[in-house]
PDB file of C-alpha atoms in Angstrom:
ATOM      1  CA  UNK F1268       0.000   0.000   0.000  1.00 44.00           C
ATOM      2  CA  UNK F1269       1.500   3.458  -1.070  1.00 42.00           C
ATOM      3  CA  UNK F1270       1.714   5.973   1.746  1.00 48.00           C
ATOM      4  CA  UNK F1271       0.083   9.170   1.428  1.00 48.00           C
ATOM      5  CA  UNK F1272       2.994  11.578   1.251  1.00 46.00           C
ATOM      6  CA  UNK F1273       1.221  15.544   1.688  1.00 44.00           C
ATOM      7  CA  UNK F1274       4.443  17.500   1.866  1.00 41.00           C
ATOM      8  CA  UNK F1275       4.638  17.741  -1.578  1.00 42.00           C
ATOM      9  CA  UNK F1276       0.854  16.984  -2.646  1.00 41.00           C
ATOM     10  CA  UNK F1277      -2.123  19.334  -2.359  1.00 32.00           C
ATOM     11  CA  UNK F1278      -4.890  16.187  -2.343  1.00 31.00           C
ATOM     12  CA  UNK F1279      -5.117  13.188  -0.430  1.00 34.00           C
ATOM     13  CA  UNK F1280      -6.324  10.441  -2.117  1.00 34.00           C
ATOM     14  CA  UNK F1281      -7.990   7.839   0.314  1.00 37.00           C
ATOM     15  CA  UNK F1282      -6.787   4.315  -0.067  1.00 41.00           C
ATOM     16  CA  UNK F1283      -8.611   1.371  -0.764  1.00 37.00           C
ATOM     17  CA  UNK F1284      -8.749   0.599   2.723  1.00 41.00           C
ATOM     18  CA  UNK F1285     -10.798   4.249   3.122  1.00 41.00           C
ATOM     19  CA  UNK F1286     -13.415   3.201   1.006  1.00 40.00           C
ATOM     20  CA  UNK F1287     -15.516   0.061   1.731  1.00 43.00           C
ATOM     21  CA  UNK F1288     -18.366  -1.680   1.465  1.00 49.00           C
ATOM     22  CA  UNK F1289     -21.237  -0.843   3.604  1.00 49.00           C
ATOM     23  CA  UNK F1290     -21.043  -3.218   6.956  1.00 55.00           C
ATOM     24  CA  UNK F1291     -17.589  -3.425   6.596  1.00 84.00           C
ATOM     25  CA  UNK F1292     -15.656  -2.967  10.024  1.00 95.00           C
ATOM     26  CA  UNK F1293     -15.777   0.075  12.029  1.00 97.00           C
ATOM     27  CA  UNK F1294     -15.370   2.711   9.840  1.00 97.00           C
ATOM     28  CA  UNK F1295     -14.472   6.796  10.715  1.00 96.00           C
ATOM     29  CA  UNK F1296     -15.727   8.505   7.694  1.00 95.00           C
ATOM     30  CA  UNK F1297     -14.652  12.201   7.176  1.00 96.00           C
ATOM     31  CA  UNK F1298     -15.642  12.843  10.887  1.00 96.00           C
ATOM     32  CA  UNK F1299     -15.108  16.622  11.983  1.00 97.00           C
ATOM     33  CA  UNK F1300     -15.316  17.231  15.381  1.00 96.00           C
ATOM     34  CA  UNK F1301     -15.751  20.908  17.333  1.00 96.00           C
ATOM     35  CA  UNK F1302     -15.629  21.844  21.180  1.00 94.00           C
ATOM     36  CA  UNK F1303     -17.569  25.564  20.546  1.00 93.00           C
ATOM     37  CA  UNK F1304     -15.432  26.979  18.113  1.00 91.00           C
ATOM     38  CA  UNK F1305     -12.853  25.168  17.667  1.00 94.00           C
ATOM     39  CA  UNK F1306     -12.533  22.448  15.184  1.00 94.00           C
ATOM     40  CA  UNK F1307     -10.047  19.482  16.344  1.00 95.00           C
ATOM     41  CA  UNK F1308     -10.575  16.826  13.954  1.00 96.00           C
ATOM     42  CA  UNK F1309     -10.774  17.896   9.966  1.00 95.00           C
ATOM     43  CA  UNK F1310     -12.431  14.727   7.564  1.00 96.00           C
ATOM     44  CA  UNK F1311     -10.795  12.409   9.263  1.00 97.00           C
ATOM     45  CA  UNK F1312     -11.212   8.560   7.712  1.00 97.00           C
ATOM     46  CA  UNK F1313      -9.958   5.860   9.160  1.00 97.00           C
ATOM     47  CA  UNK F1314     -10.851   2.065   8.846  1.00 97.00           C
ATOM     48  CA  UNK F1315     -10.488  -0.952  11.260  1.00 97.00           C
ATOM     49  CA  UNK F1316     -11.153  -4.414   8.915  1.00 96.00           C
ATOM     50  CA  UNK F1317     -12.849  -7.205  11.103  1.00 95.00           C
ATOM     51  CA  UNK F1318      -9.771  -8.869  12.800  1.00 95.00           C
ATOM     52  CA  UNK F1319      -7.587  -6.452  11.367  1.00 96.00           C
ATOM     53  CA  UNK F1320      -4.593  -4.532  13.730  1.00 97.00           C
ATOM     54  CA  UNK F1321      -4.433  -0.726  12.951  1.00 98.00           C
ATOM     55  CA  UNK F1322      -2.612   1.774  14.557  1.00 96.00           C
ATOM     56  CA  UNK F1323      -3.051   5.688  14.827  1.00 96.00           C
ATOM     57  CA  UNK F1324      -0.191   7.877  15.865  1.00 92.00           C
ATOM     58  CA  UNK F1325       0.255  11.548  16.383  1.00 89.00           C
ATOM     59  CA  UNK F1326       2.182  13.801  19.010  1.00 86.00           C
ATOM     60  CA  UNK F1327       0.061  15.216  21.934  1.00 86.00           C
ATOM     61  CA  UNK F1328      -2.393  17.795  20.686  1.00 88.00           C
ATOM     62  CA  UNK F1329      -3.014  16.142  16.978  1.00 91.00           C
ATOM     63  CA  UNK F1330      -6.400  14.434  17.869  1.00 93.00           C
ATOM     64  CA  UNK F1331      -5.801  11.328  18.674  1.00 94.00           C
ATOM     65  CA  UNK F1332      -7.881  11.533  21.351  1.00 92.00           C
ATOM     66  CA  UNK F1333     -10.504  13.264  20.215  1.00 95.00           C
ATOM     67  CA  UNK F1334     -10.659  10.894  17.618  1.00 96.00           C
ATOM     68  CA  UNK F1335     -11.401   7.983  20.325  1.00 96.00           C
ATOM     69  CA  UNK F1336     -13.987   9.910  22.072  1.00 94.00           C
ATOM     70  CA  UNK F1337     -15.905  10.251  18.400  1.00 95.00           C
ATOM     71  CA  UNK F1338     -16.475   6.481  18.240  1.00 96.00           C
ATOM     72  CA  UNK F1339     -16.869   5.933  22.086  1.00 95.00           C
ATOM     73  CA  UNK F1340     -19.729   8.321  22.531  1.00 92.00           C
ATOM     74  CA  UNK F1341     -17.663   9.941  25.141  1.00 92.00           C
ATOM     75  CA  UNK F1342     -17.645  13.619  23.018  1.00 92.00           C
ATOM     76  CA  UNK F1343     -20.317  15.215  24.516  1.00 87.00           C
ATOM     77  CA  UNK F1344     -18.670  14.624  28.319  1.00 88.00           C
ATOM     78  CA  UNK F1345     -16.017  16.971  26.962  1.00 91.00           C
ATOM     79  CA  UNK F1346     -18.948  19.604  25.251  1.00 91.00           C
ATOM     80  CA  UNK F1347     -17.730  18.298  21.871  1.00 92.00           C
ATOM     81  CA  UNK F1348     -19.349  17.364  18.737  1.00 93.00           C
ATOM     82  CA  UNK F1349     -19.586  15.780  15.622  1.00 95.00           C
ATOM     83  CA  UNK F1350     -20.323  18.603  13.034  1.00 94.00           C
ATOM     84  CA  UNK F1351     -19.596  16.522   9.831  1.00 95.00           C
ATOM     85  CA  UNK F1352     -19.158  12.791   8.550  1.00 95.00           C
ATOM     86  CA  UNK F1353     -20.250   9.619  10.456  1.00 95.00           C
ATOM     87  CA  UNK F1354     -18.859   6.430  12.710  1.00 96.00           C
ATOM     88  CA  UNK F1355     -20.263   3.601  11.456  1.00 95.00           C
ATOM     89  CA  UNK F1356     -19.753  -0.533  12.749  1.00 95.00           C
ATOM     90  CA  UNK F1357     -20.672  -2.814  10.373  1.00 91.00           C
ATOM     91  CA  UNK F1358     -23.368  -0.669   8.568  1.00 90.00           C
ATOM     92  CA  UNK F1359     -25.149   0.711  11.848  1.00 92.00           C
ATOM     93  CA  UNK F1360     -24.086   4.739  12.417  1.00 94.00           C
ATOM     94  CA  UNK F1361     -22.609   5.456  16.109  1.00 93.00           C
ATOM     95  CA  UNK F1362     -23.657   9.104  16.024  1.00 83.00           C
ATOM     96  CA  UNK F1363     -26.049   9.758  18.644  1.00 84.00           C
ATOM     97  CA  UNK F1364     -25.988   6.586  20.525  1.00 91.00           C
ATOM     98  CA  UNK F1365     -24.893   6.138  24.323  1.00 92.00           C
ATOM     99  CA  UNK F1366     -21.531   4.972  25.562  1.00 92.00           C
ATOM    100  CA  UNK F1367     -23.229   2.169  26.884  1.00 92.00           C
ATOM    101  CA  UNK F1368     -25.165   1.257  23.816  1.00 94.00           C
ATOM    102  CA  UNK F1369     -21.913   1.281  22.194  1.00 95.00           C
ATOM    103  CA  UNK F1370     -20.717  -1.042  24.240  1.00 95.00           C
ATOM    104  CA  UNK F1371     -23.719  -3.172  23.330  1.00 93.00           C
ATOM    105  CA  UNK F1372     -22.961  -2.929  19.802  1.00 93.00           C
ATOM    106  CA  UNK F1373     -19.514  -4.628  20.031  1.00 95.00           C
ATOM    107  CA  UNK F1374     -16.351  -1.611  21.077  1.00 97.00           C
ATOM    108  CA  UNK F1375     -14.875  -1.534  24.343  1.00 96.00           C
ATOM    109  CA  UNK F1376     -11.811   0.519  25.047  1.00 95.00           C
ATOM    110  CA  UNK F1377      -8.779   0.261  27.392  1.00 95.00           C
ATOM    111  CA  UNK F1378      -8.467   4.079  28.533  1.00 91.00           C
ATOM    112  CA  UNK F1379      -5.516   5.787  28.706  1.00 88.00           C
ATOM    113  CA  UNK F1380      -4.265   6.010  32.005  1.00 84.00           C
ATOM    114  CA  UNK F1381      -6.194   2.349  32.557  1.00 87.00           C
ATOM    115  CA  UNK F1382      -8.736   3.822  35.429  1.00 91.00           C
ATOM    116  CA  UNK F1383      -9.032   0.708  37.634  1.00 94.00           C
ATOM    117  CA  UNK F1384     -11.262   0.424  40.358  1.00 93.00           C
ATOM    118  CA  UNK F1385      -8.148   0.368  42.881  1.00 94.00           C
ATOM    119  CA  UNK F1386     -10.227  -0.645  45.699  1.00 94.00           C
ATOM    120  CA  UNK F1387     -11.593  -3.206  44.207  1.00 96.00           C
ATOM    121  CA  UNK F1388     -10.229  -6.730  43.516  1.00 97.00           C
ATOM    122  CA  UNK F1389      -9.268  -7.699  40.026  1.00 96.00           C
ATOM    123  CA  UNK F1390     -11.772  -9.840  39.627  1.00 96.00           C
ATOM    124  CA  UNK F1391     -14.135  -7.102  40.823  1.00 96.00           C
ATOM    125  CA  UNK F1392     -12.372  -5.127  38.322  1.00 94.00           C
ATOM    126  CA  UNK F1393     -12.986  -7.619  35.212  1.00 96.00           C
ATOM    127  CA  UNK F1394     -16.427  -8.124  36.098  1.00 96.00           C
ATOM    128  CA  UNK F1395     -17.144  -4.574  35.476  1.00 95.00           C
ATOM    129  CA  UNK F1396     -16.465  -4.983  31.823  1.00 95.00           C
ATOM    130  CA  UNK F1397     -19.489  -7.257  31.507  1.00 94.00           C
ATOM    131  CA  UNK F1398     -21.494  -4.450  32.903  1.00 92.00           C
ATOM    132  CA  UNK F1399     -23.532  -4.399  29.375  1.00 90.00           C
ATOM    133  CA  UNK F1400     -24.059  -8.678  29.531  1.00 90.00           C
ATOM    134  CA  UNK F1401     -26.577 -11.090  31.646  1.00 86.00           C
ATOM    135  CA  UNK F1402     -25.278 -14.652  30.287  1.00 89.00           C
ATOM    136  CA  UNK F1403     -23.710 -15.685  33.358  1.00 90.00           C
ATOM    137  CA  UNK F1404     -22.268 -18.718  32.117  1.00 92.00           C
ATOM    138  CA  UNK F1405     -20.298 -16.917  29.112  1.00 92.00           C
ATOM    139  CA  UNK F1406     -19.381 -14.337  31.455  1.00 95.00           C
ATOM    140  CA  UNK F1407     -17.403 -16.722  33.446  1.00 93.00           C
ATOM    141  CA  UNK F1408     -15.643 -18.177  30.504  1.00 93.00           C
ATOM    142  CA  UNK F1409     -14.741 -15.573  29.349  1.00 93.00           C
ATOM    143  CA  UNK F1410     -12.756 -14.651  32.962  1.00 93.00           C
ATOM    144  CA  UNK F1411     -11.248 -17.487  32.282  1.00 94.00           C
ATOM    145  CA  UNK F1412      -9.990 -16.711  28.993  1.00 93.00           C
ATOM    146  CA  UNK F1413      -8.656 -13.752  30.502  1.00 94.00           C
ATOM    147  CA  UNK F1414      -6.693 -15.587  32.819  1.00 95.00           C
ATOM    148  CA  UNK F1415      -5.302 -17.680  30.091  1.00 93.00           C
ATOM    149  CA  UNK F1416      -4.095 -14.834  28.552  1.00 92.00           C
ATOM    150  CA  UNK F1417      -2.867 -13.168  31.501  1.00 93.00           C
ATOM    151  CA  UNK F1418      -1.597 -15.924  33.905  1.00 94.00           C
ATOM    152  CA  UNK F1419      -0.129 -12.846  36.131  1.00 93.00           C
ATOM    153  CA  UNK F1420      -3.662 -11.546  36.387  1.00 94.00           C
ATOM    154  CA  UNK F1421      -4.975 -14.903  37.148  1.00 95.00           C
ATOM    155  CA  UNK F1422      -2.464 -15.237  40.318  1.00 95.00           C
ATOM    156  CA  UNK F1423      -3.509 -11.550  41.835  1.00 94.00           C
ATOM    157  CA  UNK F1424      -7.254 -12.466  40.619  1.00 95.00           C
ATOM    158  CA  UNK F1425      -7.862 -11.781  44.824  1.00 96.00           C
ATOM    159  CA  UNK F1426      -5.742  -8.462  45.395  1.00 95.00           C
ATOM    160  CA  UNK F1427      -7.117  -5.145  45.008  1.00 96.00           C
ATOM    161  CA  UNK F1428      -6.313  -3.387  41.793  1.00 94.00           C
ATOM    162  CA  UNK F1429      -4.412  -0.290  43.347  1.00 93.00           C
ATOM    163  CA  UNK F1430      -1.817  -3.209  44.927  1.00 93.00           C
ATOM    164  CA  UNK F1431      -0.606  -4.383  41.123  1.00 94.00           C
ATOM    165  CA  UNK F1432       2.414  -2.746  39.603  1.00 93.00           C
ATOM    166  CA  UNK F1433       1.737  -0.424  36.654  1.00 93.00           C
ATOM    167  CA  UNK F1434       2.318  -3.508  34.027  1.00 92.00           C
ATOM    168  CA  UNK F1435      -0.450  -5.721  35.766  1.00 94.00           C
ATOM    169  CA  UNK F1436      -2.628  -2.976  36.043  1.00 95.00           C
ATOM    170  CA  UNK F1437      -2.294  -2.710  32.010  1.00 94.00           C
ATOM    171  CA  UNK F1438      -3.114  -6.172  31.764  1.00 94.00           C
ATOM    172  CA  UNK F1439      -6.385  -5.884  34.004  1.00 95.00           C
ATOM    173  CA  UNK F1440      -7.606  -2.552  31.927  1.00 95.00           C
ATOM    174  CA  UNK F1441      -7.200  -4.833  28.767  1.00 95.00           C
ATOM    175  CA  UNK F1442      -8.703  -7.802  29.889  1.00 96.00           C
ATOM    176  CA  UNK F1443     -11.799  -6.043  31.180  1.00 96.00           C
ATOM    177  CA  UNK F1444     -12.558  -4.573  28.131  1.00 96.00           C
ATOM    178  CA  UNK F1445     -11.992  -7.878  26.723  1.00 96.00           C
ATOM    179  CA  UNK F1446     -14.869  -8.954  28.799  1.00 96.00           C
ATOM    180  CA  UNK F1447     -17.171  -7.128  27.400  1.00 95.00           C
ATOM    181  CA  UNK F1448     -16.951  -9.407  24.234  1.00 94.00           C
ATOM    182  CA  UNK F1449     -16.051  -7.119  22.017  1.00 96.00           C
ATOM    183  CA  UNK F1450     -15.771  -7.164  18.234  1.00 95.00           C
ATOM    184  CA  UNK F1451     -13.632  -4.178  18.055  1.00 97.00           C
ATOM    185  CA  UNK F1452     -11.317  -3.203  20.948  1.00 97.00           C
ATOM    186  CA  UNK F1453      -9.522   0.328  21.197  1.00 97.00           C
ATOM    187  CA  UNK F1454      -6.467   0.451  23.035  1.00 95.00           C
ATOM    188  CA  UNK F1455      -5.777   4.310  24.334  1.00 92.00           C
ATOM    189  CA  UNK F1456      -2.118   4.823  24.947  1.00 90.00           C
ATOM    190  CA  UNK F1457      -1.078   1.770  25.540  1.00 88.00           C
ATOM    191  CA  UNK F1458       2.661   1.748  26.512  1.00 87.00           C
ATOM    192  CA  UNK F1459       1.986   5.208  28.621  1.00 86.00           C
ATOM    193  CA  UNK F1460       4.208   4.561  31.973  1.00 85.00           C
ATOM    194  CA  UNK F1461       5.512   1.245  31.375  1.00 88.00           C
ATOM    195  CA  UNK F1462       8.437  -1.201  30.671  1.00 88.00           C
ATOM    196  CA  UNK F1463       9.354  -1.857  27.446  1.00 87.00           C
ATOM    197  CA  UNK F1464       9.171  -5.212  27.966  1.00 88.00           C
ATOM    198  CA  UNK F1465       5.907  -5.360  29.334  1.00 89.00           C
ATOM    199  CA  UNK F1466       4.415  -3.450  26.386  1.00 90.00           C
ATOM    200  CA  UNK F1467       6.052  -5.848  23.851  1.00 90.00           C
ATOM    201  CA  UNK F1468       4.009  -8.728  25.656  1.00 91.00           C
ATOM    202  CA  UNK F1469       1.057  -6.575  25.508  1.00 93.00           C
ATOM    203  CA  UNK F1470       1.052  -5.702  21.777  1.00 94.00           C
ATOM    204  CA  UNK F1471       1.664  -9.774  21.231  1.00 93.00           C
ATOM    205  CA  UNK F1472      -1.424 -10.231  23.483  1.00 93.00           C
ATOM    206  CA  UNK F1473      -2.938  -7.943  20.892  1.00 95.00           C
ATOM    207  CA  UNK F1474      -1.937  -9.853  17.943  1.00 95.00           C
ATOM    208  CA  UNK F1475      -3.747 -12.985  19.537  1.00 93.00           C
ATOM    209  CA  UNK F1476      -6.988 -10.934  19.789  1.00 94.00           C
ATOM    210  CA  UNK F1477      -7.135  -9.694  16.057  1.00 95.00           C
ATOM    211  CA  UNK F1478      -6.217 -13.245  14.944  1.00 94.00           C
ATOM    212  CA  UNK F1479      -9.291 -14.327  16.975  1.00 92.00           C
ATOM    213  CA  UNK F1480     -11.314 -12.382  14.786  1.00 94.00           C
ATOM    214  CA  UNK F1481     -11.712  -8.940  17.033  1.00 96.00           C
ATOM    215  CA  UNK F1482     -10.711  -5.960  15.367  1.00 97.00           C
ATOM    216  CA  UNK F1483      -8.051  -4.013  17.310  1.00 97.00           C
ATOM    217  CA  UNK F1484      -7.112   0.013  16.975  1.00 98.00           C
ATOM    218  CA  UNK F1485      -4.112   0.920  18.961  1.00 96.00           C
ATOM    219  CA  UNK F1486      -3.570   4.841  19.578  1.00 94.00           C
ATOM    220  CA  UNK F1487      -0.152   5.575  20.005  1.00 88.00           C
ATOM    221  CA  UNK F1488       2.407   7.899  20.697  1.00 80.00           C
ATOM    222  CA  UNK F1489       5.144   5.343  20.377  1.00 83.00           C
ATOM    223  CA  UNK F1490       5.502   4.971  16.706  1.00 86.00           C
ATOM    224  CA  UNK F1491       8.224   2.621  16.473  1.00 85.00           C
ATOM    225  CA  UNK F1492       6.761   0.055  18.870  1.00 86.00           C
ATOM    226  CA  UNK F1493       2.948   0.607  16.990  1.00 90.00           C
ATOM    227  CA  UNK F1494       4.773   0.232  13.843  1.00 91.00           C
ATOM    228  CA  UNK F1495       6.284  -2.973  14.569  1.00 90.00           C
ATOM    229  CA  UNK F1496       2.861  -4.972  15.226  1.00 92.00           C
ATOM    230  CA  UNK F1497       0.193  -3.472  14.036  1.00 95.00           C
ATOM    231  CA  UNK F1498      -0.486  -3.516   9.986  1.00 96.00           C
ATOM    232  CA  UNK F1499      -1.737  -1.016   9.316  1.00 97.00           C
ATOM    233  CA  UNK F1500      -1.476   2.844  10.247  1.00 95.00           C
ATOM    234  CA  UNK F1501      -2.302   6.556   9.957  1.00 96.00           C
ATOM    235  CA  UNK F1502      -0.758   9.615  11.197  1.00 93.00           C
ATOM    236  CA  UNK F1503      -2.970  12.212  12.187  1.00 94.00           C
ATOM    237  CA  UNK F1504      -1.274  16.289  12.500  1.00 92.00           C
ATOM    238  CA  UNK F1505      -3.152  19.257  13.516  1.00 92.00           C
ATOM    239  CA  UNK F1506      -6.236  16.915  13.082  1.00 95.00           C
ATOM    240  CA  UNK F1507      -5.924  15.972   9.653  1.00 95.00           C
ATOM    241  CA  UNK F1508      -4.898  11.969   8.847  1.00 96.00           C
ATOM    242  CA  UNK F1509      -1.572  13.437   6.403  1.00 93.00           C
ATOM    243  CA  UNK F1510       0.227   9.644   5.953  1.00 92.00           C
ATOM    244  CA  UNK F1511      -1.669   5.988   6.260  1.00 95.00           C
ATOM    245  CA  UNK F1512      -0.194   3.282   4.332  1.00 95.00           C
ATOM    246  CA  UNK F1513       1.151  -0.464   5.684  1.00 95.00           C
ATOM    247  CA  UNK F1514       3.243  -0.177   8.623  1.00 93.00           C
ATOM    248  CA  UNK F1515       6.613  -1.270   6.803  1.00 91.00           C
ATOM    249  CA  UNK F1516       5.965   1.736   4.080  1.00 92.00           C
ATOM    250  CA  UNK F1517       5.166   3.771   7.141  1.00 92.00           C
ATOM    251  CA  UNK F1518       8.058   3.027   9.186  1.00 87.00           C
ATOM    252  CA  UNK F1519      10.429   3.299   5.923  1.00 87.00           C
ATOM    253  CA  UNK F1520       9.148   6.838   5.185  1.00 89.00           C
ATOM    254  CA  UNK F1521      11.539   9.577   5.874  1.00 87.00           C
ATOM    255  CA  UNK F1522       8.842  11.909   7.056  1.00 85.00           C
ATOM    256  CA  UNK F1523       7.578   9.341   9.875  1.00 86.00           C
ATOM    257  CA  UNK F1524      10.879   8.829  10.948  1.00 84.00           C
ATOM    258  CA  UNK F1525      11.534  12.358  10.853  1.00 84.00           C
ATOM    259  CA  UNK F1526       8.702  13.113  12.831  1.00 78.00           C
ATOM    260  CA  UNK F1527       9.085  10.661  15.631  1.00 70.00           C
ATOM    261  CA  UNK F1528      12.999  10.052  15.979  1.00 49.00           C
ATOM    262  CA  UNK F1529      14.304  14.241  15.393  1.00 50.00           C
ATOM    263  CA  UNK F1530      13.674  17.374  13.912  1.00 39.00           C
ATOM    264  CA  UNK F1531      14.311  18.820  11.104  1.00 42.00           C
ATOM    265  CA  UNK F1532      13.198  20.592   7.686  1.00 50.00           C
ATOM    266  CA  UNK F1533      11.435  17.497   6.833  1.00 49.00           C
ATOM    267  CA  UNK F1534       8.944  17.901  10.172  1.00 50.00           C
ATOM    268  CA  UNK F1535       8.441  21.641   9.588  1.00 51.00           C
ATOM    269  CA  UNK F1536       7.709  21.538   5.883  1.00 56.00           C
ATOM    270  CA  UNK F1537       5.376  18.476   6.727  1.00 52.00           C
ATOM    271  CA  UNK F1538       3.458  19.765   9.379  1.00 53.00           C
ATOM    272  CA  UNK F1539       3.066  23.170   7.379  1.00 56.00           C
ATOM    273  CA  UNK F1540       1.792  21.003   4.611  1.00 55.00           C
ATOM    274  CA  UNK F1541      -0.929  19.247   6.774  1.00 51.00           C
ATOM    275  CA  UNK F1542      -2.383  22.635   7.853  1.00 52.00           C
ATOM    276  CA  UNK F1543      -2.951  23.825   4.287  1.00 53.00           C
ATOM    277  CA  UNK F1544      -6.699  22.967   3.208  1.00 49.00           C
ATOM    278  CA  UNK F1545      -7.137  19.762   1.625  1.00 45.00           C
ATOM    279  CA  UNK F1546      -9.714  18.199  -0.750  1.00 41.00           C
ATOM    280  CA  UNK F1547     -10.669  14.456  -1.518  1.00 36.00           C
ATOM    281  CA  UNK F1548     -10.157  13.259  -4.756  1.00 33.00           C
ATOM    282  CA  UNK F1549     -13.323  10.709  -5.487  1.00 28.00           C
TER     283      UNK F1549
END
């Protein structure tokens, strides 16, 4: 897949994994989002396949996580809104619905900053996720899946959440969205705080949950690490998606590794670039 290079072009042309078939994943199309007057998010697109690993990265400020609020439902906590384009899973539009009903409909996120329960146990914690389910029985398989994934979890399954180091903590934020049964899981910062080692495990945790089928979109500020499992990624800047392509194009491009590794004339001249207006080409 070619990446989108916009220092040097006034369009961007979406790729063929911008444009798909009705019912097709979960699918950001063109969304614009505003707090009063000011616009944060400019026709954004971006598209998570069923089963598929996708990563969005950006510096602090670029949207990224205004971007997650606009498919949690979570917008209007912050007095922001969607003033153009549409969220869509599998067909259905997001707009308008409830965090909770978007729970129902198959997205759960692990939050940056994991908000635990830290008085609670981790089971108590885990449980939680299944806020939006009644089967019992499924409930308590899927725990055990959990534990599966995460023997460490599985061992402190009795201690209170705030007792777990940062790295088990992690593990219980993602496995409690994970009990919600998701079909699409958003992870929110994911390496914030922690051991490189102990992210690695958690992006190859990640890799196990899109190859069971669920549909995984990691935000990230760590581009190399992002870049190294997920497939597939787009760089948001000044709240316009300026590069997506395959993660190897992505972390071959000079401009990505400009951005994230130094800077130089290659980071100024892009960055100017992304806050020129842009038009789709259809």
């Amino acid at each position: 897949m070619a990446v989108h290079d916009m220092s040097d072009d006034t369009t961007m042309q979406p790729s063929p994994t911008s444009v798909t078939a009705p019912g097709d994943g979960l699918i950001v199309k063109g969304v614009e989002v505003a707090y009063g007057h000011v616009v944060a998010l400019r026709g954004v697109s971006v598209h998570v396949p069923p089963g598929g690993f996708v990563s969005v990265l950006g510096a602090n400020g670029a949207g990224k996580t205004t971007l997650v609020r606009s498919i949690t439902g979570l917008l209007g906590l912050h007095r922001g809104r969607i003033a153009g384009g549409a969220v869509e899973l599998d067909g259905r539009e997001l707009s308008g619905l409830s965090s909770r009903e978007i729970v129902k409909s198959g997205i759960a996120q692990v939050p940056e900053g994991r908000k635990l329960f830290p008085r609670l146990t981790v089971e108590e914690n885990l449980l939680c996720g299944a806020a939006t389910r009644s089967d019992r029985h499924e409930i308590n398989d899927n725990m055990e899946r959990v534990f599966e994934l995460f023997p460490r979890v599985a061992e402190r399954r009795r201690q209170t959440a705030g007792q777990l180091s940062g790295g088990e903590q992690q593990m219980v934020a993602v496995g409690r969205a994970l009990m919600a049964q998701p079909r699409y899981l958003i992870c929110d910062e994911l390496s914030l705080g922690l051991a490189p080692l102990i992210v690695s495990q958690l992006f190859e945790l990640l890799i196990q949950v899109s190859e069971d089928g669920v549909g995984v979109l990691v935000i990230e500020q760590n581009a190399n690490l992002a870049l190294q499992h997920t497939r597939y990624g787009y760089v948001i800047e000044v709240g316009r998606v300026v590069l997506e392509g395959s993660c190897d194009d992505l972390r071959n491009n000079p401009l990505v590794q400009d951005l994230y590794l130094g800077a130089g004339e290659a980071t100024a001249d892009f960055v100017a670039a992304a806050e020129r207006p842009r038009r789709w080409r259809r």
